[in-house]
Amino acid sequence: MFLSAAATQSSHHLYPLISDLGLILMTAGVAVLLFKKIKQPLVLGYLIAGFLAGSHFDFFPSVKDMHSVEVWAEIGIIFLLFSLGLEFSFKKLMKVGGTASVTAITQIVAMVIIGYFVGQFMNWGKMNSIFLGVMLSISSTTIILKTFDELGVKSQKFAGNVIGALIVQDIMAILMMVLLSTIAVSQQFSGGELLLSVLKLIFFLTIWFVGGIFFIPTLLKKAKHLLTDEMILIIAIALCLMMVILASSVGFSPALGAFIMGSIIAETTQAEHIEHLVKPVKDLFGAVFFVSVGMLIDPQTLVEHAVPVALLTFVVIFGQSISAAVGSLFSGQPLKQSVQTGMSLSQIGEFSFIIATLGTTLNVTSDFLYPIVVAVSAVTTFTTPYMVKLSTPVAIFLEKKLPRKWVKTFEQYSANADAIRTVSTWQKALRSYLMQIILHSIIIIAIVLLSTEYILPLVAGSKFGHSIAALITLILLSPFLWALSFRRIAAEEVTELFQNRKYRGPIVVLIFFRIALGLFFIGFILNNFFSPIAALIALIAALIAYFLFPKRLQTRYHRIERHFLSNLNEREISKERKTRRDLTPWDGHMATFDIASTSNIVGKTLEELHIREKMGINIAFIKRGEIMVNIPSRNERLFPGDEICVIGTDAQVKKFKKYLDQNEIEAPEDSVETDIVLQHLELKNESFIGKSIRQSQIREKTNGLVVGIEREGKRMLNPDSHLILEEGDILWVVGDRKLMAGLFKN
């Protein structure tokens, strides 16, 4: 009787939960089939399914328990961000060039400002306006990638800039979520608090990433032979939720924790397998999230705010397009690619929903803001494929209709931005010093805080508790303190700089600053556990120990560093081994070489080089940045920085290495570093009008060459040296800056 009553009560509580989930999934399933059939983005289908299943639509069954749906939606956000992290890699961010970064940052800053002022114009209040600006600034990675795949434009040049910009936008979105949480809690716009939030975010991101890379790949590797697919899925989700709890406990969004754990696992050899296993879970809860977003669309609210929806849709489509295009132009991209980039980024999506959810959860945004943003997202999602298709015709139209002077200015700026630039030795050394100082300082501070929080309370009750805690802390920190203070950084650059009297002073200052910082940390640690006098005595003892055992500390640090780098690069190493195993024939093997920027073979095709005929090797692939050219054709050219993988015997590979070395141009010892630039010259009354390029001696006068000529609107790339120069020609010349200035002056 008791069991029967309990079962009845249990089924009574479960019934709304099960019926609501069934309704959500049923409507989502129908939407998936329908929108797949009409070739529209599935996200748009989920939103419409949510609208139909919501309480605002009377002609369709509605959910009964919105609280349960909200919980599922939060779980959906966690898995969406976790999956995004699995696809993301911090290495990808490091490889993203300045072009994508400038594009994304320009777009975000412009749209945040525009969104804020639009909100103020509509009298929505400061907090609504701030959240609105952030929501309008982030484009949809899901929609854009899906559109690129459907339209087959992923291989085009502008698509690389778009994808790079999306990576930067995702990171900026995470940062802005943290800042918005800070603003929402404090209800004021204190620059100091925002700066502290940014520093706190950088601190925890660094610690989580370094610690995660150090331990998690090792855990997965050690237990690999024990793990089934079921166990891997459980462990991956457990790690995700653990980081979610950790992020929440220090005051960050749960979504940030999920994203960080995903990005850590993305560096492991199991990443692709885990991504495959997690995908069904992500799809399930992601569908629930997007459907729950659609449930919040109130037709009455949309009717009341039809004008704001139309205005914000206009702002997103044109504001995103123009700001991203301007950012791309700033970064040095040509007009056509800039327009294509801008029009591709003209929508908002999943991050806008997540930020809207954040505002609702924190109770700092009005109820009407969420459905308005969802409606704008739905419209811009629908328009995205058409914007991408129209981008090329619009770019061609602008090139024809804009004043010729403007177009020439854009071309000149783009060409100058692509001119050859070198990073100075001083910049390389300074960058290495700053990176090492910041990284090791964060690790040291983190260990001190953890020791104070966990180790000291364990031993505080004993007679020598503080001494024991300080000793344990110093032992843990000793390799990092040694690395911070004494490790050689950028040895070649520093040696080169030290030969120049101009840089000796700054280098010495940097060395002493590192030592002083190490001493400061030692004193800080000891002062936390002892009185100042005892700390001074212990500091002297610690210094003596450091000078007596430098090799042991160095060995310990390098062991830790090797373990970290091994885990960090394990995925790439594994892929390389797999490639070698699959492609290596018989007694041959694969070897990878970098094509130097000073090599004579740069710019030549494989057919011109006759590598196979001369040395008997085959080329397996050419890696150019993130582009992989597998089994390249004979017409493929080699470019500076290409990574070329060849297959051959030991003797053949050795012969090829010797061939590369012989073709690499070595600078003479007395050579002076020159500044090579690309500039244009319009011929008016110069003395070499009517002469051929060779007769004009431009090459000899500029120590360079003519790489292009524009004549009556027509462009010639790499013109023949016998071409006769005419008045009005625009010459593009690569050469020494000083010699070019003299030529242009004359």
mmCIF file of N, CA and C in Angstrom, residues 187-231:
data_model
loop_
_atom_site.group_PDB
_atom_site.id
_atom_site.type_symbol
_atom_site.label_atom_id
_atom_site.label_comp_id
_atom_site.label_asym_id
_atom_site.label_seq_id
_atom_site.Cartn_x
_atom_site.Cartn_y
_atom_site.Cartn_z
ATOM 1 N N GLN A 187 26.650 47.211 -9.738
ATOM 2 C CA GLN A 187 25.712 48.237 -10.195
ATOM 3 C C GLN A 187 26.395 49.586 -10.448
ATOM 4 N N GLN A 188 27.698 49.533 -10.746
ATOM 5 C CA GLN A 188 28.399 50.764 -11.085
ATOM 6 C C GLN A 188 29.517 50.440 -12.074
ATOM 7 N N PHE A 189 30.066 51.474 -12.687
ATOM 8 C CA PHE A 189 31.047 51.289 -13.744
ATOM 9 C C PHE A 189 32.417 51.753 -13.263
ATOM 10 N N SER A 190 32.936 51.071 -12.259
ATOM 11 C CA SER A 190 34.233 51.423 -11.696
ATOM 12 C C SER A 190 35.347 50.817 -12.543
ATOM 13 N N GLY A 191 36.232 51.686 -13.036
ATOM 14 C CA GLY A 191 37.351 51.195 -13.834
ATOM 15 C C GLY A 191 38.257 50.287 -13.040
ATOM 16 N N GLY A 192 38.439 50.589 -11.745
ATOM 17 C CA GLY A 192 39.281 49.754 -10.894
ATOM 18 C C GLY A 192 38.728 48.349 -10.750
ATOM 19 N N GLU A 193 37.419 48.240 -10.545
ATOM 20 C CA GLU A 193 36.799 46.921 -10.393
ATOM 21 C C GLU A 193 36.886 46.119 -11.686
ATOM 22 N N LEU A 194 36.685 46.793 -12.816
ATOM 23 C CA LEU A 194 36.790 46.098 -14.093
ATOM 24 C C LEU A 194 38.212 45.607 -14.328
ATOM 25 N N LEU A 195 39.204 46.434 -13.977
ATOM 26 C CA LEU A 195 40.602 46.034 -14.136
ATOM 27 C C LEU A 195 40.913 44.827 -13.257
ATOM 28 N N LEU A 196 40.421 44.851 -12.023
ATOM 29 C CA LEU A 196 40.626 43.708 -11.127
ATOM 30 C C LEU A 196 39.965 42.453 -11.672
ATOM 31 N N SER A 197 38.796 42.604 -12.267
ATOM 32 C CA SER A 197 38.106 41.450 -12.851
ATOM 33 C C SER A 197 38.911 40.861 -14.005
ATOM 34 N N VAL A 198 39.468 41.740 -14.838
ATOM 35 C CA VAL A 198 40.281 41.260 -15.960
ATOM 36 C C VAL A 198 41.525 40.538 -15.447
ATOM 37 N N LEU A 199 42.211 41.137 -14.465
ATOM 38 C CA LEU A 199 43.407 40.503 -13.893
ATOM 39 C C LEU A 199 43.063 39.176 -13.233
ATOM 40 N N LYS A 200 41.924 39.142 -12.536
ATOM 41 C CA LYS A 200 41.473 37.901 -11.903
ATOM 42 C C LYS A 200 41.198 36.845 -12.959
ATOM 43 N N LEU A 201 40.573 37.237 -14.064
ATOM 44 C CA LEU A 201 40.275 36.294 -15.141
ATOM 45 C C LEU A 201 41.564 35.750 -15.744
ATOM 46 N N ILE A 202 42.530 36.644 -16.022
ATOM 47 C CA ILE A 202 43.812 36.212 -16.590
ATOM 48 C C ILE A 202 44.520 35.250 -15.641
ATOM 49 N N PHE A 203 44.493 35.573 -14.341
ATOM 50 C CA PHE A 203 45.149 34.731 -13.331
ATOM 51 C C PHE A 203 44.560 33.326 -13.332
ATOM 52 N N PHE A 204 43.241 33.227 -13.234
ATOM 53 C CA PHE A 204 42.614 31.909 -13.147
ATOM 54 C C PHE A 204 42.680 31.156 -14.475
ATOM 55 N N LEU A 205 42.551 31.871 -15.599
ATOM 56 C CA LEU A 205 42.680 31.196 -16.892
ATOM 57 C C LEU A 205 44.059 30.556 -17.030
ATOM 58 N N THR A 206 45.092 31.309 -16.638
ATOM 59 C CA THR A 206 46.464 30.788 -16.745
ATOM 60 C C THR A 206 46.653 29.568 -15.860
ATOM 61 N N ILE A 207 46.209 29.660 -14.598
ATOM 62 C CA ILE A 207 46.384 28.549 -13.656
ATOM 63 C C ILE A 207 45.597 27.327 -14.109
ATOM 64 N N TRP A 208 44.354 27.527 -14.501
ATOM 65 C CA TRP A 208 43.536 26.395 -14.933
ATOM 66 C C TRP A 208 44.132 25.736 -16.169
ATOM 67 N N PHE A 209 44.589 26.550 -17.115
ATOM 68 C CA PHE A 209 45.124 25.978 -18.340
ATOM 69 C C PHE A 209 46.441 25.245 -18.079
ATOM 70 N N VAL A 210 47.353 25.882 -17.368
ATOM 71 C CA VAL A 210 48.651 25.250 -17.089
ATOM 72 C C VAL A 210 48.456 23.979 -16.258
ATOM 73 N N GLY A 211 47.664 24.079 -15.179
ATOM 74 C CA GLY A 211 47.409 22.910 -14.341
ATOM 75 C C GLY A 211 46.673 21.817 -15.091
ATOM 76 N N GLY A 212 45.687 22.211 -15.895
ATOM 77 C CA GLY A 212 44.921 21.226 -16.653
ATOM 78 C C GLY A 212 45.775 20.493 -17.664
ATOM 79 N N ILE A 213 46.612 21.222 -18.393
ATOM 80 C CA ILE A 213 47.483 20.587 -19.386
ATOM 81 C C ILE A 213 48.510 19.684 -18.699
ATOM 82 N N PHE A 214 48.945 20.052 -17.506
ATOM 83 C CA PHE A 214 49.958 19.265 -16.800
ATOM 84 C C PHE A 214 49.395 17.929 -16.311
ATOM 85 N N PHE A 215 48.135 17.925 -15.844
ATOM 86 C CA PHE A 215 47.602 16.723 -15.198
ATOM 87 C C PHE A 215 46.639 15.911 -16.082
ATOM 88 N N ILE A 216 45.704 16.566 -16.782
ATOM 89 C CA ILE A 216 44.615 15.830 -17.433
ATOM 90 C C ILE A 216 45.094 14.936 -18.577
ATOM 91 N N PRO A 217 45.942 15.412 -19.513
ATOM 92 C CA PRO A 217 46.428 14.482 -20.546
ATOM 93 C C PRO A 217 47.169 13.288 -19.962
ATOM 94 N N THR A 218 47.909 13.514 -18.870
ATOM 95 C CA THR A 218 48.615 12.413 -18.208
ATOM 96 C C THR A 218 47.629 11.389 -17.658
ATOM 97 N N LEU A 219 46.559 11.895 -17.024
ATOM 98 C CA LEU A 219 45.523 11.003 -16.493
ATOM 99 C C LEU A 219 44.900 10.163 -17.597
ATOM 100 N N LEU A 220 44.515 10.807 -18.695
ATOM 101 C CA LEU A 220 43.886 10.081 -19.800
ATOM 102 C C LEU A 220 44.851 9.096 -20.457
ATOM 103 N N LYS A 221 46.126 9.475 -20.523
ATOM 104 C CA LYS A 221 47.116 8.598 -21.148
ATOM 105 C C LYS A 221 47.402 7.374 -20.279
ATOM 106 N N LYS A 222 47.532 7.582 -18.969
ATOM 107 C CA LYS A 222 47.834 6.471 -18.060
ATOM 108 C C LYS A 222 46.688 5.466 -18.002
ATOM 109 N N ALA A 223 45.450 5.976 -18.085
ATOM 110 C CA ALA A 223 44.285 5.093 -17.944
ATOM 111 C C ALA A 223 43.709 4.665 -19.295
ATOM 112 N N LYS A 224 44.446 4.937 -20.378
ATOM 113 C CA LYS A 224 43.915 4.695 -21.715
ATOM 114 C C LYS A 224 43.492 3.242 -21.926
ATOM 115 N N HIS A 225 44.308 2.277 -21.445
ATOM 116 C CA HIS A 225 44.010 0.863 -21.673
ATOM 117 C C HIS A 225 42.833 0.370 -20.830
ATOM 118 N N LEU A 226 42.410 1.178 -19.841
ATOM 119 C CA LEU A 226 41.290 0.791 -18.988
ATOM 120 C C LEU A 226 39.969 1.407 -19.441
ATOM 121 N N LEU A 227 40.048 2.420 -20.306
ATOM 122 C CA LEU A 227 38.864 3.227 -20.609
ATOM 123 C C LEU A 227 38.068 2.668 -21.780
ATOM 124 N N THR A 228 36.789 2.485 -21.560
ATOM 125 C CA THR A 228 35.848 2.200 -22.645
ATOM 126 C C THR A 228 35.210 3.523 -23.074
ATOM 127 N N ASP A 229 34.431 3.503 -24.155
ATOM 128 C CA ASP A 229 33.753 4.719 -24.607
ATOM 129 C C ASP A 229 32.847 5.278 -23.516
ATOM 130 N N GLU A 230 32.174 4.387 -22.809
ATOM 131 C CA GLU A 230 31.277 4.816 -21.734
ATOM 132 C C GLU A 230 32.046 5.536 -20.633
ATOM 133 N N MET A 231 33.200 4.964 -20.242
ATOM 134 C CA MET A 231 33.999 5.574 -19.178
ATOM 135 C C MET A 231 34.601 6.900 -19.619
#
